[in-house]
Every structure is written in structure tokens, then in C-alpha cells.
Amino acid sequence: MPLFHLSPAVAAALSEKRPVVALESTIITHGMPWPQNLEVARKIEATVRENGAEPATIAVIDGRLCIGLEDAQIEALAQARGVAKLSRADMAVCMAEGRTGATTVAATMIAAQLAGIQVFATGGIGGVHKGAESSFDISADLRELAQTAVTVVAAGAKAILDLPKTLEVLETLGVPVIAYGQDQLPAFWSRSAGLRAPLRMDSASAIARAHRMRGALGLPGGQLIANPIPEAAEIARAELTPVIAKATQDAVDHGISGKDLTPYLLQRIYELTEGRSLEANIALVLNNARLGAEIACELVKD
């Protein structure tokens, strides 16, 4: 049995050397409620297509690694219960046991590289959680960026994280962190994290050249493109800081940790912002899908 299954559309695009953008599936299963999750998943795929590339939403379904989902599969996943949240550590076990799981950033990168997909668009990456000096809670996404050769377009790391420490770990691991069109590092719902980005690029073609150059140099890993949320959709950092502090304290009070922490914090912030955080999340994901498609289009040019 093949290690993974390509949808007919993704298989045709790869065979014909047309641009393809990988998409994660945890945004469907763990990021939004039904039926909004289905609507947003369809919008993300439509945005990739409108900008000239083929979307490849990735998930493990009944033990099969599916790279590119049919619409009926996305709809079923959006309504499924008890779907595992897969990263590097548990992806193989989920497949071996014939279970269903949604891919995080790390797992999506692994699948994309297996299929020969060079670009992945997501919302935000994981990183170093606050208090990691005692909890050691650091996302596997960071090490994945250091070893898997996929360009990842995100609105920075999720703002609930310790962003200075996340940036330090990425620097230690040799991951290029490239802000798109600005000098400041974006912070998911906000256009600025209050940190200067190590690198800046202003065009999809420049990002594609940097991706190719890493390959030519034999450097392992990918590059993180930190694409700021559109200005009209952002929630200012000054407004978000006390909200994140409140949500984080609530998590401590309720003993929430590990894989449950990020979903809990995102839901609590949604409640505290009366839904504005979710609206911003949708806007930034669509913006990343657009840029991801533009980069993918540049990468297939001779």
C-alpha cells in the first residue's frame, strides 16, 4: 500500500509541474466550530485557486495519509468527533492504527515534503510557551522548520506564546524568519510583536529565490515567512496583551497544559474578544493562502 494518497487534482498539478500549496487540517477539526470550519476551509482552498495554485489540504483519514482532500472528505472531517491532533511524534502511530487525525504545522510539513510540495500556508506556527523555562513546553513546529525543506507562510507565531523566546529558538536552529513587507515581526492577530524581524523580503519572487538558494547550498530545513495580518482586520497588541494574560491565568487556574493548552487559550480569547479574534484569524489565514499561492507560482517558473 502506498505511503500516501494524492487527490487526482493534486497528482495532476504535481505531474504537470504546476504550483501547489499545502494546507493543514487542524484549523478544520480544532480551530473553529461547525459549520464555520467548513466554510473557512472552502474559502482557503478557493483563495489558493484564485491566485493560480492548487490547494492540498492534508489529513490522515482511517490510517491513510491524504494529500489533497475532496470536498466531501473536508465536509466529513469538519463534522467528525474525536479526531486526533497530529504532530511528528504521533503521526505514524495514528496511521499504523488506522485512525483519523488532523495535521498540525509539523505534520503538514512532513507530508508536504513527502509529496514534493514546497510551500505551506497556515495561520500561525507553534513556539515556546510562556513559562517554558520550567515546563519545557516548546512546539515541535520549531524543530520541524529546522529540518524539513518547506517554505511556511504564517502570520508569525501565535500571540499566546513567548515570542522573544520563540524567535531565539528559531535563530539557534538556523531557521530564516523573514517578515513580508515590513521590518517588524507580526504577532498573529496583530501586525507587530514589538520585535524587529531578523530578515525582510518584499516580494514572492524574492522568497522563492531564497527557497531555491537554500536547496542549492544543501541547507536543511525551510524558511518561515511572517506575513502580517491585513491592517483592517488586526487587533492591536496593546488591546490583546491583557486579554492573553487573562486567558493564560485561566488556563493555569484550570490546570490546562500540553496539547490542550493552545485550543483552550484560543477559545478563551475568542470569548474575551466577543468573537473578534476568530474574525481576525480567518482574515490572516486567507491572506497567507494568497501569499503562499504567489510563492508557489514563482517556484515553478524556470
Short mmCIF file of C-alpha atoms in Angstrom, two decimals:
data_model
loop_
_atom_site.label_atom_id
_atom_site.label_comp_id
_atom_site.label_asym_id
_atom_site.label_seq_id
_atom_site.Cartn_x
_atom_site.Cartn_y
_atom_site.Cartn_z
CA MET A 1 0.00 0.00 0.00
CA PRO A 2 1.41 3.45 -0.91
CA LEU A 3 2.63 5.61 1.98
CA PHE A 4 0.31 8.45 1.00
CA HIS A 5 -2.58 9.16 -1.35
CA LEU A 6 -2.68 12.17 -3.67
CA SER A 7 -6.04 13.53 -4.74
CA PRO A 8 -6.48 13.48 -8.53
CA ALA A 9 -6.22 17.29 -8.69
CA VAL A 10 -3.01 17.44 -6.63
CA ALA A 11 -1.49 14.49 -8.51
CA ALA A 12 -2.20 16.18 -11.83
CA ALA A 13 -0.76 19.52 -10.66
CA LEU A 14 2.46 17.91 -9.40
CA SER A 15 2.82 15.79 -12.53
CA GLU A 16 2.39 18.86 -14.73
CA LYS A 17 4.74 20.92 -12.53
CA ARG A 18 2.00 23.40 -11.65
CA PRO A 19 2.06 25.27 -8.32
CA VAL A 20 0.67 23.52 -5.25
CA VAL A 21 0.15 24.89 -1.72
CA ALA A 22 -0.12 22.56 1.27
CA LEU A 23 -2.80 23.34 3.88
CA GLU A 24 -3.19 21.93 7.39
CA SER A 25 -6.36 20.34 8.73
CA THR A 26 -6.32 21.20 12.45
CA ILE A 27 -7.96 24.52 11.57
CA ILE A 28 -10.93 22.40 10.44
CA THR A 29 -11.09 19.98 13.37
CA HIS A 30 -9.71 22.01 16.28
CA GLY A 31 -9.74 25.65 15.22
CA MET A 32 -13.36 26.57 14.51
CA PRO A 33 -16.90 25.38 15.23
CA TRP A 34 -19.18 23.70 12.69
CA PRO A 35 -20.28 24.89 10.14
CA GLN A 36 -17.89 27.84 10.11
CA ASN A 37 -14.92 25.47 9.90
CA LEU A 38 -16.24 24.01 6.64
CA GLU A 39 -16.96 27.44 5.17
CA VAL A 40 -13.48 28.70 6.03
CA ALA A 41 -11.75 25.55 4.73
CA ARG A 42 -13.53 26.05 1.40
CA LYS A 43 -12.61 29.75 1.34
CA ILE A 44 -8.94 28.96 1.96
CA GLU A 45 -8.87 26.46 -0.90
CA ALA A 46 -10.73 28.93 -3.16
CA THR A 47 -8.19 31.68 -2.32
CA VAL A 48 -5.30 29.40 -3.31
CA ARG A 49 -7.02 28.58 -6.62
CA GLU A 50 -7.88 32.23 -7.32
CA ASN A 51 -4.18 33.04 -7.02
CA GLY A 52 -3.06 30.41 -9.50
CA ALA A 53 -2.17 27.35 -7.39
CA GLU A 54 -3.74 24.01 -6.44
CA PRO A 55 -4.62 23.59 -2.75
CA ALA A 56 -3.58 20.37 -0.99
CA THR A 57 -5.37 20.07 2.35
CA ILE A 58 -3.68 17.28 4.33
CA ALA A 59 -5.10 14.84 6.89
CA VAL A 60 -4.85 11.23 7.99
CA ILE A 61 -8.18 9.51 7.30
CA ASP A 62 -8.68 5.95 8.54
CA GLY A 63 -4.92 5.50 8.67
CA ARG A 64 -4.31 6.85 5.17
CA LEU A 65 -2.21 9.98 4.70
CA CYS A 66 -4.29 12.01 2.26
CA ILE A 67 -2.55 14.88 0.47
CA GLY A 68 -5.34 16.84 -1.14
CA LEU A 69 -8.88 16.22 0.10
CA GLU A 70 -12.07 16.02 -1.92
CA ASP A 71 -14.83 18.38 -0.79
CA ALA A 72 -16.82 15.50 0.70
CA GLN A 73 -13.80 14.49 2.80
CA ILE A 74 -13.39 18.05 4.09
CA GLU A 75 -17.09 18.17 4.99
CA ALA A 76 -16.86 14.85 6.84
CA LEU A 77 -13.74 15.96 8.69
CA ALA A 78 -15.43 19.22 9.68
CA GLN A 79 -18.20 17.26 11.42
CA ALA A 80 -16.05 14.44 12.85
CA ARG A 81 -15.60 13.96 16.59
CA GLY A 82 -12.56 12.61 18.42
CA VAL A 83 -10.13 13.46 15.65
CA ALA A 84 -6.50 13.25 16.81
CA LYS A 85 -4.26 16.30 16.59
CA LEU A 86 -1.13 15.06 14.86
CA SER A 87 2.46 16.25 15.11
CA ARG A 88 5.72 14.48 14.30
CA ALA A 89 5.59 12.26 17.40
CA ASP A 90 2.18 10.66 16.84
CA MET A 91 1.60 10.81 13.07
CA ALA A 92 2.99 7.33 12.35
CA VAL A 93 1.09 5.73 15.26
CA CYS A 94 -2.20 7.22 14.03
CA MET A 95 -1.56 5.83 10.55
CA ALA A 96 -0.47 2.42 11.84
CA GLU A 97 -3.62 2.09 13.94
CA GLY A 98 -5.94 3.12 11.11
CA ARG A 99 -7.25 6.18 12.92
CA THR A 100 -8.16 9.67 11.73
CA GLY A 101 -6.06 12.71 12.60
CA ALA A 102 -5.72 16.33 11.59
CA THR A 103 -2.25 17.63 10.81
CA THR A 104 -0.56 20.43 12.72
CA VAL A 105 2.19 22.58 11.20
CA ALA A 106 4.89 19.94 11.80
CA ALA A 107 2.87 17.03 10.42
CA THR A 108 1.73 19.05 7.40
CA MET A 109 5.34 19.94 6.60
CA ILE A 110 6.35 16.27 6.76
CA ALA A 111 3.53 15.29 4.39
CA ALA A 112 4.25 18.17 2.02
CA GLN A 113 7.89 17.20 1.71
CA LEU A 114 6.94 13.56 1.06
CA ALA A 115 4.78 14.70 -1.85
CA GLY A 116 7.25 17.24 -3.22
CA ILE A 117 5.17 20.29 -2.24
CA GLN A 118 7.44 23.22 -1.44
CA VAL A 119 5.04 25.77 0.08
CA PHE A 120 2.65 25.54 3.02
CA ALA A 121 0.22 28.26 4.14
CA THR A 122 -1.17 28.24 7.67
CA GLY A 123 -2.45 30.63 10.33
CA GLY A 124 0.34 30.76 12.89
CA ILE A 125 3.09 28.40 13.96
CA GLY A 126 3.56 26.97 17.44
CA GLY A 127 6.51 28.04 19.53
CA VAL A 128 7.83 28.49 23.06
CA HIS A 129 5.02 28.69 25.61
CA LYS A 130 5.17 31.17 28.45
CA GLY A 131 6.79 29.53 31.46
CA ALA A 132 8.73 27.10 29.25
CA GLU A 133 11.82 27.61 31.43
CA SER A 134 10.07 25.34 33.94
CA SER A 135 7.51 23.43 31.82
CA PHE A 136 9.77 22.85 28.77
CA ASP A 137 6.63 23.33 26.63
CA ILE A 138 8.07 24.05 23.19
CA SER A 139 6.24 23.21 19.98
CA ALA A 140 7.66 20.59 17.62
CA ASP A 141 6.94 23.10 14.82
CA LEU A 142 10.22 24.89 15.54
CA ARG A 143 12.45 21.86 15.06
CA GLU A 144 10.41 20.86 12.01
CA LEU A 145 11.21 24.19 10.42
CA ALA A 146 14.88 23.45 11.04
CA GLN A 147 14.85 20.07 9.28
CA THR A 148 12.05 19.93 6.68
CA ALA A 149 12.57 21.89 3.47
CA VAL A 150 9.21 23.62 3.12
CA THR A 151 8.58 27.37 3.00
CA VAL A 152 5.90 28.11 5.61
CA VAL A 153 3.73 31.21 5.30
CA ALA A 154 2.18 32.22 8.63
CA ALA A 155 1.16 35.40 10.44
CA GLY A 156 4.09 34.81 12.80
CA ALA A 157 3.89 32.60 15.88
CA LYS A 158 0.62 32.58 17.82
CA ALA A 159 0.47 35.63 20.08
CA ILE A 160 -0.31 33.47 23.13
CA LEU A 161 3.33 32.31 23.09
CA ASP A 162 6.56 33.77 24.44
CA LEU A 163 7.53 35.47 21.19
CA PRO A 164 11.05 36.65 22.15
CA LYS A 165 12.00 33.12 23.25
CA THR A 166 10.38 31.64 20.13
CA LEU A 167 12.49 33.94 17.98
CA GLU A 168 15.63 32.98 19.92
CA VAL A 169 14.98 29.25 19.43
CA LEU A 170 14.39 29.74 15.70
CA GLU A 171 17.67 31.66 15.47
CA THR A 172 19.51 28.89 17.35
CA LEU A 173 18.04 26.29 14.99
CA GLY A 174 19.12 28.28 11.93
CA VAL A 175 15.62 28.96 10.63
CA PRO A 176 15.30 32.08 8.45
CA VAL A 177 12.50 34.25 9.86
CA ILE A 178 11.51 36.61 7.06
CA ALA A 179 8.94 39.37 7.62
CA TYR A 180 6.96 40.11 4.48
CA GLY A 181 6.77 43.77 3.53
CA GLN A 182 7.74 45.23 6.91
CA ASP A 183 10.62 45.34 9.40
CA GLN A 184 8.56 44.33 12.45
CA LEU A 185 7.78 40.72 13.29
CA PRO A 186 3.99 40.20 13.15
CA ALA A 187 2.18 38.54 16.05
CA PHE A 188 -0.74 36.61 14.60
CA TRP A 189 -3.78 38.86 15.35
CA SER A 190 -1.53 41.96 15.47
CA ARG A 191 0.74 43.38 12.78
CA SER A 192 3.59 43.93 15.23
CA ALA A 193 5.01 41.83 18.05
CA GLY A 194 7.17 44.72 19.23
CA LEU A 195 10.18 42.82 17.88
CA ARG A 196 12.31 43.55 14.86
CA ALA A 197 12.32 40.70 12.35
CA PRO A 198 15.75 39.19 11.58
CA LEU A 199 15.09 39.37 7.82
CA ARG A 200 12.74 41.15 5.44
CA MET A 201 11.57 40.42 1.90
CA ASP A 202 9.06 42.36 -0.17
CA SER A 203 8.08 40.01 -2.99
CA ALA A 204 7.04 36.42 -3.65
CA SER A 205 9.77 36.14 -6.27
CA ALA A 206 12.48 37.06 -3.73
CA ILE A 207 11.13 34.49 -1.27
CA ALA A 208 11.12 31.82 -4.00
CA ARG A 209 14.76 32.64 -4.88
CA ALA A 210 15.75 32.27 -1.22
CA HIS A 211 13.98 28.90 -1.06
CA ARG A 212 15.88 27.68 -4.12
CA MET A 213 19.17 29.02 -2.78
CA ARG A 214 18.79 27.05 0.46
CA GLY A 215 18.37 23.92 -1.63
CA ALA A 216 21.38 24.74 -3.77
CA LEU A 217 23.51 25.24 -0.66
CA GLY A 218 22.32 21.92 0.78
CA LEU A 219 20.96 23.61 3.89
CA PRO A 220 18.40 21.54 5.81
CA GLY A 221 15.06 22.94 6.83
CA GLY A 222 12.68 25.50 5.49
CA GLN A 223 12.03 29.18 5.97
CA LEU A 224 9.33 30.98 7.92
CA ILE A 225 7.59 33.80 6.07
CA ALA A 226 5.94 36.03 8.66
CA ASN A 227 3.09 37.67 6.76
CA PRO A 228 1.29 40.41 8.74
CA ILE A 229 -2.48 40.28 9.09
CA PRO A 230 -4.25 42.86 6.86
CA GLU A 231 -4.42 46.18 8.67
CA ALA A 232 -8.23 46.38 8.59
CA ALA A 233 -8.53 43.04 10.38
CA GLU A 234 -5.91 43.35 13.11
CA ILE A 235 -6.45 43.58 16.84
CA ALA A 236 -3.83 45.92 18.27
CA ARG A 237 -1.18 44.39 20.54
CA ALA A 238 -1.99 46.86 23.33
CA GLU A 239 -5.60 45.65 23.34
CA LEU A 240 -4.67 41.96 23.16
CA THR A 241 -1.97 41.85 25.83
CA PRO A 242 -4.32 41.96 28.87
CA VAL A 243 -6.72 39.54 27.15
CA ILE A 244 -3.95 36.99 26.60
CA ALA A 245 -2.77 37.47 30.20
CA LYS A 246 -6.30 36.76 31.48
CA ALA A 247 -6.69 33.66 29.27
CA THR A 248 -3.27 32.35 30.33
CA GLN A 249 -4.09 32.77 34.01
CA ASP A 250 -7.41 30.98 33.48
CA ALA A 251 -5.52 28.06 31.93
CA VAL A 252 -3.21 27.89 34.95
CA ASP A 253 -6.19 28.02 37.32
CA HIS A 254 -7.85 25.12 35.49
CA GLY A 255 -4.68 23.03 35.15
CA ILE A 256 -4.73 23.12 31.33
CA SER A 257 -1.43 22.13 29.68
CA GLY A 258 0.19 20.20 26.83
CA LYS A 259 -1.81 19.72 23.63
CA ASP A 260 -4.94 21.06 25.33
CA LEU A 261 -3.37 24.44 26.10
CA THR A 262 -3.42 26.13 22.70
CA PRO A 263 -7.06 25.20 21.86
CA TYR A 264 -8.13 26.33 25.35
CA LEU A 265 -6.34 29.69 25.05
CA LEU A 266 -7.72 30.36 21.56
CA GLN A 267 -11.27 29.58 22.72
CA ARG A 268 -10.89 31.75 25.84
CA ILE A 269 -9.53 34.66 23.79
CA TYR A 270 -12.45 34.23 21.37
CA GLU A 271 -14.83 34.61 24.33
CA LEU A 272 -12.97 37.57 25.81
CA THR A 273 -12.84 39.42 22.46
CA GLU A 274 -16.51 38.58 21.71
CA GLY A 275 -15.57 36.76 18.53
CA ARG A 276 -13.18 39.32 17.06
CA SER A 277 -10.18 37.01 17.40
CA LEU A 278 -11.84 34.43 15.15
CA GLU A 279 -12.70 37.05 12.52
CA ALA A 280 -9.05 38.16 12.57
CA ASN A 281 -7.90 34.54 12.37
CA ILE A 282 -9.95 33.97 9.21
CA ALA A 283 -8.59 37.15 7.60
CA LEU A 284 -4.96 36.27 8.29
CA VAL A 285 -5.32 32.66 7.06
CA LEU A 286 -6.81 33.85 3.76
CA ASN A 287 -4.03 36.42 3.45
CA ASN A 288 -1.43 33.69 3.99
CA ALA A 289 -3.12 31.43 1.42
CA ARG A 290 -2.85 34.23 -1.13
CA LEU A 291 0.85 34.82 -0.50
CA GLY A 292 1.54 31.08 -0.38
CA ALA A 293 -0.02 30.69 -3.82
CA GLU A 294 2.06 33.58 -5.19
CA ILE A 295 5.27 31.98 -3.87
CA ALA A 296 4.28 28.58 -5.29
CA CYS A 297 3.67 30.18 -8.68
CA GLU A 298 7.16 31.72 -8.59
CA LEU A 299 8.78 28.40 -7.64
CA VAL A 300 7.54 26.63 -10.77
CA LYS A 301 8.98 29.25 -13.09
CA ASP A 302 12.17 28.28 -14.93
#
